[in-house]
mmCIF file of C-alpha atoms in Angstrom:
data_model
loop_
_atom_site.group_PDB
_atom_site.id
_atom_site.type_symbol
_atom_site.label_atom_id
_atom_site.label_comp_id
_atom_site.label_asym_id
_atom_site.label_seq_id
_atom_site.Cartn_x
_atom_site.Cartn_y
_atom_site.Cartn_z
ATOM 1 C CA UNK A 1 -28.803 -199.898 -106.282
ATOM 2 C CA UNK A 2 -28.465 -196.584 -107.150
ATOM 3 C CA UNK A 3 -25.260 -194.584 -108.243
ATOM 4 C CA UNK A 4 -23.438 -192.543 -105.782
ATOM 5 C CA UNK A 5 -24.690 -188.643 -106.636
ATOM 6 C CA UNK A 6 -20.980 -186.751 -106.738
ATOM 7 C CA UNK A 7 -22.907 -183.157 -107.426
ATOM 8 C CA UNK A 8 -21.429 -181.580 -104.237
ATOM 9 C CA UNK A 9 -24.332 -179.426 -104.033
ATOM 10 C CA UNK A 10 -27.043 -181.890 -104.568
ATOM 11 C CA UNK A 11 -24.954 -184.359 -101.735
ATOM 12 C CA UNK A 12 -25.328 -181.292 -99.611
ATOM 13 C CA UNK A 13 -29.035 -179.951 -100.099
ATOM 14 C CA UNK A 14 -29.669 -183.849 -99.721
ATOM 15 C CA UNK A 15 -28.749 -184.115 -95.774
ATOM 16 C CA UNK A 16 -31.343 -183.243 -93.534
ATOM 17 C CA UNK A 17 -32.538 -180.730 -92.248
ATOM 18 C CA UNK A 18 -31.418 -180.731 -88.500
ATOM 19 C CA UNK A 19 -27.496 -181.223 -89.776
ATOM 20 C CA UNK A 20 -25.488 -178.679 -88.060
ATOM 21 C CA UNK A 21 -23.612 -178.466 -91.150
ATOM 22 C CA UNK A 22 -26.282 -177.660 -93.404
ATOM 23 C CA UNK A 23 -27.861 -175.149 -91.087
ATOM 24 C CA UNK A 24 -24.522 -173.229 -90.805
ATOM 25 C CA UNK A 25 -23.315 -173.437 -94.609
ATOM 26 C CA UNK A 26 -27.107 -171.922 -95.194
ATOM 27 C CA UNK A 27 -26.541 -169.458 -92.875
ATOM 28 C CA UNK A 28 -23.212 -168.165 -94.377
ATOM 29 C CA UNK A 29 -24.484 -168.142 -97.873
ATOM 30 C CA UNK A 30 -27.644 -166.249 -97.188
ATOM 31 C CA UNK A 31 -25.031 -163.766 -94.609
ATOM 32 C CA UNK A 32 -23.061 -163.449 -97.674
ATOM 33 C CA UNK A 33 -25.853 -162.907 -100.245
ATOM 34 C CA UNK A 34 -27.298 -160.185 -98.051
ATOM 35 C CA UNK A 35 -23.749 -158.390 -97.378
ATOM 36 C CA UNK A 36 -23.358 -158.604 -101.103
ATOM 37 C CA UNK A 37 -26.743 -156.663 -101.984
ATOM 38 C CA UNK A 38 -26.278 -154.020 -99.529
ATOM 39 C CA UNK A 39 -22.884 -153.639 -101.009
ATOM 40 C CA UNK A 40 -24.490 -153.239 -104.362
ATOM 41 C CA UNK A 41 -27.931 -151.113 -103.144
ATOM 42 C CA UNK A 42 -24.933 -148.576 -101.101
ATOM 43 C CA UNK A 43 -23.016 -148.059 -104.371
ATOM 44 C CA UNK A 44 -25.719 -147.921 -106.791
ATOM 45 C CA UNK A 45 -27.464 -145.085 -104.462
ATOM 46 C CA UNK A 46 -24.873 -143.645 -103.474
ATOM 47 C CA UNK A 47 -25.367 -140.730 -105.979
ATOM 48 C CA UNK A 48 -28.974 -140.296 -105.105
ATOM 49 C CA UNK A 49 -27.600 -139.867 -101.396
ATOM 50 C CA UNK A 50 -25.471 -137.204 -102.487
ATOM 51 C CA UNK A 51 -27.917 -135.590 -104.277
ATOM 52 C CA UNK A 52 -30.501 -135.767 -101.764
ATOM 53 C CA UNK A 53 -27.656 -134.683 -98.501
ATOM 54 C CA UNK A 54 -27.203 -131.654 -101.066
ATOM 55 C CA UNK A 55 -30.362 -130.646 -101.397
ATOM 56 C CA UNK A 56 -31.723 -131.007 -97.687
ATOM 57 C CA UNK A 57 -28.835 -128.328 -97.583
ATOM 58 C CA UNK A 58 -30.405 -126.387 -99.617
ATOM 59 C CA UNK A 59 -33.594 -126.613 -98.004
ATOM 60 C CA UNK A 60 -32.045 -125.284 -94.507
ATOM 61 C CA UNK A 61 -30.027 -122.566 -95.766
ATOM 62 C CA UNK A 62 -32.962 -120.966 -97.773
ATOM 63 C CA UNK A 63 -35.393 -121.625 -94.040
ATOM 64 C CA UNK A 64 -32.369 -119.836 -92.460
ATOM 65 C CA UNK A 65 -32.733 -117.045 -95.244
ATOM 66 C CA UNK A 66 -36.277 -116.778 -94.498
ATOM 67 C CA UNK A 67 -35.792 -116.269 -90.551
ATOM 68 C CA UNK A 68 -33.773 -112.729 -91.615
ATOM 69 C CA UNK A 69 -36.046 -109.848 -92.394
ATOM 70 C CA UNK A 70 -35.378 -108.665 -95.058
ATOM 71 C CA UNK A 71 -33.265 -111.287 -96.339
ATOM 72 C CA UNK A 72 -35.519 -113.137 -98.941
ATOM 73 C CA UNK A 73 -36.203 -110.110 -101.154
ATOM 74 C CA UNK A 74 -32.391 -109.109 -100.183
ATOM 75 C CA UNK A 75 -31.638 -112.743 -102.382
ATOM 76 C CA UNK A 76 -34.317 -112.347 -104.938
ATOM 77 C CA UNK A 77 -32.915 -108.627 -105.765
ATOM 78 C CA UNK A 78 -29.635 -109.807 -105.887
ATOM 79 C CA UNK A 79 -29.880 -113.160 -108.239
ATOM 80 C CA UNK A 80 -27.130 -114.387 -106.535
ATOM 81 C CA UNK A 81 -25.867 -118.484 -105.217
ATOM 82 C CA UNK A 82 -25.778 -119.361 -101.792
ATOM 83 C CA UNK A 83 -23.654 -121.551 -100.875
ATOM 84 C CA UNK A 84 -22.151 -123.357 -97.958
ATOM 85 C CA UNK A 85 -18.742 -123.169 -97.287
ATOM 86 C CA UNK A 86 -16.946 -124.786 -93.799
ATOM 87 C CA UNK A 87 -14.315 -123.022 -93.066
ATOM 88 C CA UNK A 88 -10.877 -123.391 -90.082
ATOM 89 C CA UNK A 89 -11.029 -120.271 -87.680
ATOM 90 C CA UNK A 90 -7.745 -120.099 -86.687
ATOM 91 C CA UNK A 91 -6.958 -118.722 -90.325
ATOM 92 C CA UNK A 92 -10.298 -117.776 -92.036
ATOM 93 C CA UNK A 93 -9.878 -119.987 -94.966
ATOM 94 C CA UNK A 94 -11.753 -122.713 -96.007
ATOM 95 C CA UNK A 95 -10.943 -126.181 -94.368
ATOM 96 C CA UNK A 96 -8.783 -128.970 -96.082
ATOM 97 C CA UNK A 97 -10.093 -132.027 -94.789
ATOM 98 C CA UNK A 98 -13.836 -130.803 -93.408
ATOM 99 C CA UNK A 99 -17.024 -130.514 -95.553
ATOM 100 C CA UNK A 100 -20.924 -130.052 -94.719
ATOM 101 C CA UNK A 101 -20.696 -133.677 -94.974
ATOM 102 C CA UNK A 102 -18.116 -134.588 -92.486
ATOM 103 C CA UNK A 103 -18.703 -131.139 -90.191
ATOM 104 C CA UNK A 104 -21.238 -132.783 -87.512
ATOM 105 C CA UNK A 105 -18.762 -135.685 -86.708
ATOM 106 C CA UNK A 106 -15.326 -133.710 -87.082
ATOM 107 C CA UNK A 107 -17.119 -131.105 -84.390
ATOM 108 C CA UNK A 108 -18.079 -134.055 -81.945
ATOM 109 C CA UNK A 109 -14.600 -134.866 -81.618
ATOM 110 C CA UNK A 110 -13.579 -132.795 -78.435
ATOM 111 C CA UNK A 111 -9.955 -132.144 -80.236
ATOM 112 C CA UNK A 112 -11.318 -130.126 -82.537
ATOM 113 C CA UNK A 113 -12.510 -127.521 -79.823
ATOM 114 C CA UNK A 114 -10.126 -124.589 -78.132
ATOM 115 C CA UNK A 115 -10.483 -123.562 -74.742
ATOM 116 C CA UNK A 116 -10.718 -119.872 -74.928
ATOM 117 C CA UNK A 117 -8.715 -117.616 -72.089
ATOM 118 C CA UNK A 118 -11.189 -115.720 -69.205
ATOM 119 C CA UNK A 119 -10.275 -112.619 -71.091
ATOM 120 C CA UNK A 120 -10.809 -113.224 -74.518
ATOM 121 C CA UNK A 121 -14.226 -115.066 -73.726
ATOM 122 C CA UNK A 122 -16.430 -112.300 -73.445
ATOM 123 C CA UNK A 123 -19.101 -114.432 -74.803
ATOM 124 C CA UNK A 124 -18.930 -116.941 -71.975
ATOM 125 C CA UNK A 125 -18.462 -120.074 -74.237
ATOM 126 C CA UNK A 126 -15.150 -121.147 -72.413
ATOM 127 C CA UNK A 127 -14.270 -123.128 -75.746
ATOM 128 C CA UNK A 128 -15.135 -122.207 -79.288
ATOM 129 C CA UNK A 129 -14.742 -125.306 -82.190
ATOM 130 C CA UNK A 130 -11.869 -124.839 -84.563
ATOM 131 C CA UNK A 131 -14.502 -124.927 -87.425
ATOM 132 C CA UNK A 132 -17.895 -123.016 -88.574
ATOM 133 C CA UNK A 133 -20.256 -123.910 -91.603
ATOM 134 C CA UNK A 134 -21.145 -120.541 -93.151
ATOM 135 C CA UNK A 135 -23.114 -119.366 -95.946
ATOM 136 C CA UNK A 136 -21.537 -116.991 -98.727
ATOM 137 C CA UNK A 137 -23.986 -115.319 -101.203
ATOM 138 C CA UNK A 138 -21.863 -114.593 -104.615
ATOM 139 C CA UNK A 139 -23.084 -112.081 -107.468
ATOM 140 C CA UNK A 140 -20.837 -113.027 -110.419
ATOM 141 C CA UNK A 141 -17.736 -113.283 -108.404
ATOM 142 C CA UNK A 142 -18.122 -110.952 -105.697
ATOM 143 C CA UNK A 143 -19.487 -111.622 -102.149
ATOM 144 C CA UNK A 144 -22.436 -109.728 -101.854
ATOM 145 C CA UNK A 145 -23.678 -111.253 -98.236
ATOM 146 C CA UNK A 146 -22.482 -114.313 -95.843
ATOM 147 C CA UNK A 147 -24.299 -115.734 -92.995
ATOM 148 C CA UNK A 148 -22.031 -116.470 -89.988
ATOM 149 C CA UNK A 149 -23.550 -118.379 -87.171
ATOM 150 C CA UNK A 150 -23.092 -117.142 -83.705
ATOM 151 C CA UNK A 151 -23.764 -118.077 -79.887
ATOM 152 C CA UNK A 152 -23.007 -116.449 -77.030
ATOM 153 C CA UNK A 153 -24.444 -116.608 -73.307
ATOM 154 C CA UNK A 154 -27.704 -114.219 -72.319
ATOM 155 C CA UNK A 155 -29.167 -113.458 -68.990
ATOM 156 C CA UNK A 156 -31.547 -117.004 -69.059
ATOM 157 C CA UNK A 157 -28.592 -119.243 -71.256
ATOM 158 C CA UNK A 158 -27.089 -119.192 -74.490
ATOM 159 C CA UNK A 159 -28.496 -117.747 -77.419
ATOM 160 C CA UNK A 160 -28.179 -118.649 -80.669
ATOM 161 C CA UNK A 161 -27.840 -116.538 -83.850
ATOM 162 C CA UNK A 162 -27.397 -116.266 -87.636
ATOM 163 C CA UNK A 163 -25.604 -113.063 -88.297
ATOM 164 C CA UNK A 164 -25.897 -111.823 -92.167
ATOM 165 C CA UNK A 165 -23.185 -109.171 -93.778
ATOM 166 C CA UNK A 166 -23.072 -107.591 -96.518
ATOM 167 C CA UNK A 167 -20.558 -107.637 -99.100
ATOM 168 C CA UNK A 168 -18.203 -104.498 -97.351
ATOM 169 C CA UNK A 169 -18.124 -106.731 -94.319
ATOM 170 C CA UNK A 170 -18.638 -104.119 -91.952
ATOM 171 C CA UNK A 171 -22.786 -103.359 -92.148
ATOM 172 C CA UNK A 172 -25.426 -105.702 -91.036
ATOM 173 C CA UNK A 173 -27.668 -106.915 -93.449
ATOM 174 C CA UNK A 174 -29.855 -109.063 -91.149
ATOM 175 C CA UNK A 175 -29.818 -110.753 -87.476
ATOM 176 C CA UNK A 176 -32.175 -113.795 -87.012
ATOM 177 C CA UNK A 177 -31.927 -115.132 -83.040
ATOM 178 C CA UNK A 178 -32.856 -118.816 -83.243
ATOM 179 C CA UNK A 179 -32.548 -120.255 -80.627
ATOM 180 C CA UNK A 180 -33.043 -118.692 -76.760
ATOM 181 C CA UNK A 181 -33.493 -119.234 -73.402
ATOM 182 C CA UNK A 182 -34.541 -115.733 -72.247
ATOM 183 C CA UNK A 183 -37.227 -114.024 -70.151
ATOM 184 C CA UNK A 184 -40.678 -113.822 -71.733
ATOM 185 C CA UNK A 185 -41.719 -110.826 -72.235
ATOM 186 C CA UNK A 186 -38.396 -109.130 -71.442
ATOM 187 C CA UNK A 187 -35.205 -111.071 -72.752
ATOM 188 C CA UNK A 188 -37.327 -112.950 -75.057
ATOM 189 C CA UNK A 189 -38.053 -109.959 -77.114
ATOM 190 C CA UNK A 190 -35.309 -110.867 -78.977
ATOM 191 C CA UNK A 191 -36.444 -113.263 -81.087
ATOM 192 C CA UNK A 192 -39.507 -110.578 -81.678
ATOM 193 C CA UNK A 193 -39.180 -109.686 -85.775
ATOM 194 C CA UNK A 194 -39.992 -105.669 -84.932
ATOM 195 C CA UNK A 195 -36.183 -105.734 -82.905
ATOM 196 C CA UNK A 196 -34.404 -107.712 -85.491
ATOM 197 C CA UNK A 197 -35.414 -105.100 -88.230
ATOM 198 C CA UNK A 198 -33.244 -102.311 -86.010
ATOM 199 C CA UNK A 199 -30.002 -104.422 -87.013
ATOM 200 C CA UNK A 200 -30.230 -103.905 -90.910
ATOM 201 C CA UNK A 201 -27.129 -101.216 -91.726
ATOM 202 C CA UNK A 202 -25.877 -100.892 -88.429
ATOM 203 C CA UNK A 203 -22.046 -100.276 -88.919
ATOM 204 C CA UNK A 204 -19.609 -102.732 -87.051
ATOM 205 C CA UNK A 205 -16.145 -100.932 -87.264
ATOM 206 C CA UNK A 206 -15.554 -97.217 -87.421
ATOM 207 C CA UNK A 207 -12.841 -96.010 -89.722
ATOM 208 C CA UNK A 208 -10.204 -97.033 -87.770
ATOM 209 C CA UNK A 209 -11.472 -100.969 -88.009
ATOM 210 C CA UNK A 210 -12.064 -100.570 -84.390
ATOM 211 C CA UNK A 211 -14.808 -103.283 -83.385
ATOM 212 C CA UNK A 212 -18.006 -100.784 -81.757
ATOM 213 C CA UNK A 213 -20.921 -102.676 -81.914
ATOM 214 C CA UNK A 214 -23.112 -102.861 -78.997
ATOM 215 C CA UNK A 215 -26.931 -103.156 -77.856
ATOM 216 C CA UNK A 216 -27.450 -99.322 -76.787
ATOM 217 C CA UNK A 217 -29.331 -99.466 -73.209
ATOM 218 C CA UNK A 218 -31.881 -97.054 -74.543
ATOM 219 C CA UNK A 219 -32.176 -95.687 -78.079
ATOM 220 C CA UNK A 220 -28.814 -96.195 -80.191
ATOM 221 C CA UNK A 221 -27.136 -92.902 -80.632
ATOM 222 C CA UNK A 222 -24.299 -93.999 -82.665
ATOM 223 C CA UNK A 223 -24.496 -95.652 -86.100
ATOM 224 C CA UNK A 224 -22.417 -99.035 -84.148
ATOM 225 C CA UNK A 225 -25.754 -98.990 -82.295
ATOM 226 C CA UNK A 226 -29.180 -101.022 -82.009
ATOM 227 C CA UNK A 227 -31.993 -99.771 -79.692
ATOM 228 C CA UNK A 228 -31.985 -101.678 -76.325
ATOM 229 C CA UNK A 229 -35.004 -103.738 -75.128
ATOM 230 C CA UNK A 230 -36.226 -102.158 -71.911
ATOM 231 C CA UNK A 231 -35.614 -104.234 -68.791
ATOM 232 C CA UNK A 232 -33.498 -106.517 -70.806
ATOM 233 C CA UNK A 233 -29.605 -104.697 -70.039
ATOM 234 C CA UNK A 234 -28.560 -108.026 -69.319
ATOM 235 C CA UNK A 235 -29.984 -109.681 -72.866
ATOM 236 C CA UNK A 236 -28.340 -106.777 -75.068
ATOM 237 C CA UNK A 237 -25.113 -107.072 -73.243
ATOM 238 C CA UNK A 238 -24.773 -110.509 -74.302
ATOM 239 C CA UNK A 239 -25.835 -110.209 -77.350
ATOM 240 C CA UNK A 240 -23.356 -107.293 -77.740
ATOM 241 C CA UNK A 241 -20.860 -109.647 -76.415
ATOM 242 C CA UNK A 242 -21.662 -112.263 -78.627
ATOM 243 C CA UNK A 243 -21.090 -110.320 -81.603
ATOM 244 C CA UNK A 244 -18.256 -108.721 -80.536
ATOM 245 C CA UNK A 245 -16.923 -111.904 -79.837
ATOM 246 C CA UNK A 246 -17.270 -113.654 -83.524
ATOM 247 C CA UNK A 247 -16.327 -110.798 -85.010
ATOM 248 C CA UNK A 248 -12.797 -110.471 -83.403
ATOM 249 C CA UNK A 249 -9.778 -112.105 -83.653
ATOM 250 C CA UNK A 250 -10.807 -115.438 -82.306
ATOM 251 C CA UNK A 251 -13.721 -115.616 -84.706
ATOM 252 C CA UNK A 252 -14.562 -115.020 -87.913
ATOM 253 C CA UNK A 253 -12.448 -111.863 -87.552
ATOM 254 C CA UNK A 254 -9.596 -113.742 -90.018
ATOM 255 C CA UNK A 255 -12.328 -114.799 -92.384
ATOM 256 C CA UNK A 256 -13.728 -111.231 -93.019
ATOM 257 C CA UNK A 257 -10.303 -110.226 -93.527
ATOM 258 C CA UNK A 258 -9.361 -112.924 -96.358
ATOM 259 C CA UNK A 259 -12.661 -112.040 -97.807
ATOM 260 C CA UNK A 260 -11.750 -108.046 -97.678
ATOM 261 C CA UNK A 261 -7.890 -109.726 -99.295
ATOM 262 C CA UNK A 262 -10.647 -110.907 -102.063
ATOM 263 C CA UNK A 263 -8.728 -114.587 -100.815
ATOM 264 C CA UNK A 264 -12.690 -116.414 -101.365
#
């Protein structure tokens, strides 16, 4: 007769195979072996992650460089690093507890949206998020450009924008509309390359840092002004609006200021 076997393990691969017990103390293990190398494959990657998120960022800010004319040789002249930088609107400084990382997810949170007053929303949004991802472009330690991201409300819908400044903060380097729901052919002229080259050193503020941008509704007779697109009053208005609107107090209108403080 032989010996009792009092391996635990070999008592327990020994019972058949329909046991309950069996099949559930397999399951468990192999759960547990499973959680255990994800665990291990998430931390051991974790860097190339990083490094990967980083440069997918990369990768869009240069595309949106390339939708600017003018803006790639504007770069390559300059030598400078762009960079992204998130930043809280309410004081133009750069957020505490919000990066590129986190900035999707923090902005799908309704909290973290304002409902703008009838008056001050002259770019029909009706709420504006309390943060913006923006791109600064530093020679050395100066600013020399930063891309703000902008959206506003046209005749068709809302537009879409990537506004670029250079370093004074008060002349336009470079406008690229990407995204629109205008008229083809009217409104949609827009997005046409041959308008966006009228924004490049169009002043924003006269001397008395009064705002005075604006789409003219002909041919811009003031250096505040870009040429209109003809049949499109409604279009430039809104885009006029939409600038104005980012610009001013209740957008990045704190953020050019700490920038002018030389507070980035």
């Amino acid at each position: 007769m032989a010996g009792t076997d009092h391996n635990p393990w070999r008592r327990f691969l020994a019972l058949p195979n329909e046991s309950r017990t069996k099949t559930l103390v397999m399951a468990f293990l192999v759960s547990g072996i499973c959680a255990l190398m994800v665990s291990g494959a998430t931390v051991l990657l974790r860097p190339i992650q990083t490094a990967n998120r980083a440069a997918e960022e990369q990768a869009r800010i240069a595309e949106l460089v390339r939708g600017i004319p003018g803006m790639t040789d504007l770069l390559e002249q300059s030598g400078g690093t762009l960079s992204t930088v998130v930043i809280d609107l309410d004081d133009g400084r750069a957020a505490q507890d919000v990066t590129t990382e986190t900035f999707a997810t923090v902005l799908a949170d309704t909290a973290n949206w304002t409902a703008l007053e009838p008056a001050a929303d002259i770019a029909g949004l009706a709420q504006r998020p309390d943060y913006a991802q923006i791109f600064l472009l530093r020679t050395g330690e100066e600013i020399s450009l930063v891309l703000l991201p902008l959206t506003g409300q046209g005749y068709g819908g809302r537009i879409d924008a990537i506004l670029a400044l250079e370093g004074d903060m008060n002349t336009i380097a470079g406008i690229a509309i990407t995204g629109h729901s205008e008229t083809p052919g009217l409104g949609g002229r827009i997005e046409d390359p041959s308008w966006q080259a009228r924004f490049p050193g169009t002043l924003l503020r006269d001397e008395g840092g009064e705002l005075r941008f604006g789409v003219a509704r002909g041919t811009a007779s003031t250096p505040y002004q870009v040429d209109g697109i003809t049949g499109a009053t409604r279009t430039g208005r809104g885009v006029s609006n939409m600038v104005q609107f980012w610009l001013g107090p209740d957008g990045y209108g704190p953020l050019l200021r700490a920038i002018n403080r030389g507070e980035f």
